[in-house]
CSV table of C-alpha atoms and ligand atoms in Angstrom, one decimal:
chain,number,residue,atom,x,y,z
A,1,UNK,CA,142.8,99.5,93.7
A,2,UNK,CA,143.5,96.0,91.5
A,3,UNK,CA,142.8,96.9,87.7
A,4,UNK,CA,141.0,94.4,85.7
A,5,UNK,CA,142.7,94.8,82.8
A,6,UNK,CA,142.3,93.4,79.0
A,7,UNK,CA,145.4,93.7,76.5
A,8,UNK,CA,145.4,94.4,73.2
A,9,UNK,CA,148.7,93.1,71.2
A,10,UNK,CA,148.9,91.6,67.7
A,11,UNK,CA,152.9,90.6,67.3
A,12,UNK,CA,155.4,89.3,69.4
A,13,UNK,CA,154.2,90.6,72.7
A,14,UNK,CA,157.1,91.4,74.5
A,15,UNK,CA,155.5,94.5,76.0
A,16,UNK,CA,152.7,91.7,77.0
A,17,UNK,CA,155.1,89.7,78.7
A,18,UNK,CA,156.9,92.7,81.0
A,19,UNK,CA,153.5,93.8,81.7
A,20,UNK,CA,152.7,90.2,82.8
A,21,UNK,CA,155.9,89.9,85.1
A,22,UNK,CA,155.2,92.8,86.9
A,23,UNK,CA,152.1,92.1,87.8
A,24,UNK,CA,152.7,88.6,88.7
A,25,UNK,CA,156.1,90.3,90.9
A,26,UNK,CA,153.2,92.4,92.2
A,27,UNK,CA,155.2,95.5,91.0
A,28,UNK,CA,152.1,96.9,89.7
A,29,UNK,CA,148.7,95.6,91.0
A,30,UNK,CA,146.6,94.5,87.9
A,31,UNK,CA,145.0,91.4,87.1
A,32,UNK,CA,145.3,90.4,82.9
A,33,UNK,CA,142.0,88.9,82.1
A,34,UNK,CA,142.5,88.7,78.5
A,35,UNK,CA,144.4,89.8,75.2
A,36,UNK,CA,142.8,90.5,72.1
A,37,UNK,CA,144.4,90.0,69.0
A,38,UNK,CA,143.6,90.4,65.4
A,39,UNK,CA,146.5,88.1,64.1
A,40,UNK,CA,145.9,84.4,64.7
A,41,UNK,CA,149.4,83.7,64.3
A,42,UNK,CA,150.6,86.0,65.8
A,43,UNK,CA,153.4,85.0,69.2
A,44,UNK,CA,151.5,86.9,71.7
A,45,UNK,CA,149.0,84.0,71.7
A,46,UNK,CA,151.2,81.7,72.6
A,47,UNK,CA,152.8,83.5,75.7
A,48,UNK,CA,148.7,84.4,76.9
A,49,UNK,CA,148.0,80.5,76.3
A,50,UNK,CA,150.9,79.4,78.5
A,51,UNK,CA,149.8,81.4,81.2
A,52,UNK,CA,146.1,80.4,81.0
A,53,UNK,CA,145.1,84.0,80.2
A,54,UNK,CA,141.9,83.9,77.8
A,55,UNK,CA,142.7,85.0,74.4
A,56,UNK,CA,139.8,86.3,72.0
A,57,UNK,CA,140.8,86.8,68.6
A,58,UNK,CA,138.8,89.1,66.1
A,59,UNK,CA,139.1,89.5,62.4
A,60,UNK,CA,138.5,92.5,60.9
A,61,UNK,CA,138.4,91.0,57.4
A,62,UNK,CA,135.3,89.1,58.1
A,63,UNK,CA,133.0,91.7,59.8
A,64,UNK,CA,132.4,95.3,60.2
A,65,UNK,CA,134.4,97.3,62.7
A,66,UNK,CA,131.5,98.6,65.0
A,67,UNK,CA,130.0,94.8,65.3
A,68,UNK,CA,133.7,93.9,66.6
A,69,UNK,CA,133.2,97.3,69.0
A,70,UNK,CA,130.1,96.1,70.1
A,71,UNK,CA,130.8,92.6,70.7
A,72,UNK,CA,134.4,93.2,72.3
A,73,UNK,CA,132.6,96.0,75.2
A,74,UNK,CA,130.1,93.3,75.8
A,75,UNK,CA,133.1,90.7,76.4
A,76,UNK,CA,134.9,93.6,78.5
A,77,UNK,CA,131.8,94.0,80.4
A,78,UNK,CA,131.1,90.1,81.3
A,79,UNK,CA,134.9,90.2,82.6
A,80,UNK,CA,134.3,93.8,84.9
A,81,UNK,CA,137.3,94.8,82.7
A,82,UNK,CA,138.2,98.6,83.8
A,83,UNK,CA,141.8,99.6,82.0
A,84,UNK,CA,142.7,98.3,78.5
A,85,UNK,CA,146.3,98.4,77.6
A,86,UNK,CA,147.8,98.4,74.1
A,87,UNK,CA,150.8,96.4,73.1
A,88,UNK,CA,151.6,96.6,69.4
A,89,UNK,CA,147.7,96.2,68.3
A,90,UNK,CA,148.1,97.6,65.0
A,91,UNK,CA,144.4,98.6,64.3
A,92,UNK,CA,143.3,101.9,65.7
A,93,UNK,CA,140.1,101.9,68.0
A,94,UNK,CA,137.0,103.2,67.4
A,95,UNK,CA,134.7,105.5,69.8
A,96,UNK,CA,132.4,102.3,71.3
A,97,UNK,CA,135.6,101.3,72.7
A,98,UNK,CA,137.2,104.3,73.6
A,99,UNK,CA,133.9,105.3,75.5
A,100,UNK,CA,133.9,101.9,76.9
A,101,UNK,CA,136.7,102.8,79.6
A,102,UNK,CA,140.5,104.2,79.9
A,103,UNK,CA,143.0,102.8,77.2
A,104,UNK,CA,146.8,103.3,77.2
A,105,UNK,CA,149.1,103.0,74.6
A,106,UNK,CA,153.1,102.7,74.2
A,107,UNK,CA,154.7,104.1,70.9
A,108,UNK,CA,158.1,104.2,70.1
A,109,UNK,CA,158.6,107.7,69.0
A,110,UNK,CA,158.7,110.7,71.4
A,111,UNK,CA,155.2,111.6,70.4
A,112,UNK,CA,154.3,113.4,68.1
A,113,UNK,CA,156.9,112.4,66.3
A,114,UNK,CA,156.9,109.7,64.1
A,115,UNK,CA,153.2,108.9,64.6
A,116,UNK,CA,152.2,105.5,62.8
A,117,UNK,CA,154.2,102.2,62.0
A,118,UNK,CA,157.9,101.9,61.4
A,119,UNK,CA,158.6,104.7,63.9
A,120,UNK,CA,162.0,103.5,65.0
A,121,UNK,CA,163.3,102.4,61.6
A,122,UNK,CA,162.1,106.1,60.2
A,123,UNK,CA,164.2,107.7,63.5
A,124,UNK,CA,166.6,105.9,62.9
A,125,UNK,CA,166.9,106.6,59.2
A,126,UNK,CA,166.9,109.8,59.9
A,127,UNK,CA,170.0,109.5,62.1
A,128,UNK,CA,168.1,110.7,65.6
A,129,UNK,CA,170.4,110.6,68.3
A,130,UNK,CA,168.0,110.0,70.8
A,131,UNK,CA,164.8,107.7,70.5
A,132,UNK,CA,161.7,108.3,72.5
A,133,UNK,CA,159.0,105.8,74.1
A,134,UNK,CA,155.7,107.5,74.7
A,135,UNK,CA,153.1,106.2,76.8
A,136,UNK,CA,149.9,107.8,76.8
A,137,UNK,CA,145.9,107.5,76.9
A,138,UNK,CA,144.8,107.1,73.0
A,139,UNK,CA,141.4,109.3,71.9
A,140,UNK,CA,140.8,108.8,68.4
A,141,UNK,CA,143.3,109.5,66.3
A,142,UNK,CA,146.3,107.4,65.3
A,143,UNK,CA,149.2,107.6,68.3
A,144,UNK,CA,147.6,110.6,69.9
A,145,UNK,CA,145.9,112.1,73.2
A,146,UNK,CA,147.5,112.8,76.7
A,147,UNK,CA,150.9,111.9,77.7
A,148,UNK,CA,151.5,109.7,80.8
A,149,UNK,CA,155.2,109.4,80.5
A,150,UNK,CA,157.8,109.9,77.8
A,151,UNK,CA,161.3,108.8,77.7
A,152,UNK,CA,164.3,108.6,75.5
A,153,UNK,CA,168.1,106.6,74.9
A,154,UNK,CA,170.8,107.3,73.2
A,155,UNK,CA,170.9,105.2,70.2
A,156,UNK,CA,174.6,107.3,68.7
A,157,UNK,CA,176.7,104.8,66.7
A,158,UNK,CA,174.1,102.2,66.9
A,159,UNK,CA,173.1,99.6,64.4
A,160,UNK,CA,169.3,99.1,63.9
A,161,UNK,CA,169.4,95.8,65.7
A,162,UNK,CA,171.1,97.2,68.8
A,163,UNK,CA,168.5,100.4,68.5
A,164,UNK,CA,165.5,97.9,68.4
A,165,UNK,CA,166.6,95.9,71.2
A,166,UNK,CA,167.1,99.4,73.6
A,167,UNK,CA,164.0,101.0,72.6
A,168,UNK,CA,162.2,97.5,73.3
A,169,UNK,CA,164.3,97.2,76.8
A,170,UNK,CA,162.9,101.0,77.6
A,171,UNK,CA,159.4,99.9,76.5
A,172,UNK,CA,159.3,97.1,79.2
A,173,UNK,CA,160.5,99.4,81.9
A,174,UNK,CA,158.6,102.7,81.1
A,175,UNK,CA,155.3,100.9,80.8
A,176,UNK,CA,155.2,99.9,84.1
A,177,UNK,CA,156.4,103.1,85.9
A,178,UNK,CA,153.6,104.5,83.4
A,179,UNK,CA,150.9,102.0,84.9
A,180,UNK,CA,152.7,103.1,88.5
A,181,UNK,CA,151.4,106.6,87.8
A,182,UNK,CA,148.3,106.0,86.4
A,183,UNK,CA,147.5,103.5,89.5
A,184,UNK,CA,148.0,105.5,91.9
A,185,UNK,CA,146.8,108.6,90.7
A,186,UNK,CA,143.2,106.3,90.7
B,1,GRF,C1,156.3,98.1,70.4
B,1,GRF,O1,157.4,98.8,69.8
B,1,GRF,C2,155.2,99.1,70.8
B,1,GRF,O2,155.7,100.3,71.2
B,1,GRF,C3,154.4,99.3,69.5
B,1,GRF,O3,154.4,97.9,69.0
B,1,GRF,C4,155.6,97.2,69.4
B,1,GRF,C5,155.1,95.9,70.0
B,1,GRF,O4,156.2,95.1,70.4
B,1,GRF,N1,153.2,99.9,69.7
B,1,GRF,P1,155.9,93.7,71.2
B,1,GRF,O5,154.9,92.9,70.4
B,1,GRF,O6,155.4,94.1,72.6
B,1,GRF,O7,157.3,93.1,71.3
């Protein structure tokens, strides 16, 4: 059954963008109703703009976290929004929207390690030989709750640009074989 789906992605959005080509190469049968950000510069906006996808910005600097909950399920509800997917949204959810309906997340650790930001620089430091993507449903706490799919690549004799640019390239990919699962288990 088609997803109505809402993404959540503050930064350059290139998880956005993959999950945006596979649905439009009907790969994986969602419809992107909107992305909520909480960075008004941030490049994701530009790639929702271009494609006419409704962007609605928060700020969590100007009002209290449960009034953003409260107004964001009401938005979610006005758009019949069923699956919320996290991209890089660097603010951890509360329980109104956790309650609200299913949300996966990707992380670029093999969960749980290296919960939190930095995760590939910190596996990297630490001279990892392998480097995991996680996808998995979020509960409330930071990078945490059931796995959907996990994945690694070998990152030996790789310099931190290389390593970025293969964890990124698995990101794309294992999302949507994640969403796969998750679709058709529905
Ligand atoms: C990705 O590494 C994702 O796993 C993490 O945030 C990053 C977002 O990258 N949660 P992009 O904005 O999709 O390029």
């Amino acid at each position: 059954m088609l997803k109505k789906v809402a993404v959540f992605a503050s930064g350059n959005g290139s998880n956005f963008e993959a999950l945006y080509q596979a649905q439009e190469n009907g790969i994986i049968n969602i419809d992107i109703e909107l992305l909520v950000c909480n960075k008004k510069d941030a490049y994701v906006i530009e790639r929702a703009r271009e494609k006419d996808i409704e962007v609605y910005l928060i700020d969590y600097s100007k009002e209290a976290e449960e009034d953003i909950e409260n107004k964001l399920v009401t938005k979610l509800k006005s758009l019949n929004i069923d699956l919320v997917l996290l991209a890089g949204f660097l603010k951890k959810l509360g329980s109104t929207l956790i309650s609200y309906c299913p949300i996966i997340n990707i992380h670029p650790s093999f969960l749980p390690k290296y919960k939190g930001l930095n995760a590939i620089e910190r596996a990297f430091n630490n001279q990892d030989k392998e480097i995991g993507v996680s996808v998995h449903y979020i509960d409330e706490f930071l990078d945490n709750g059931p796995i959907i799919l996990q994945e690694g690549v070998n990152v030996e004799d790789k310099s931190l640009e290389e390593v970025y640019q293969m964890v990124h390239q698995l990101e794309h990919q294992l999302y949507i074989k994640a969403l796969q699962i998750v679709l058709e288990e529905d």
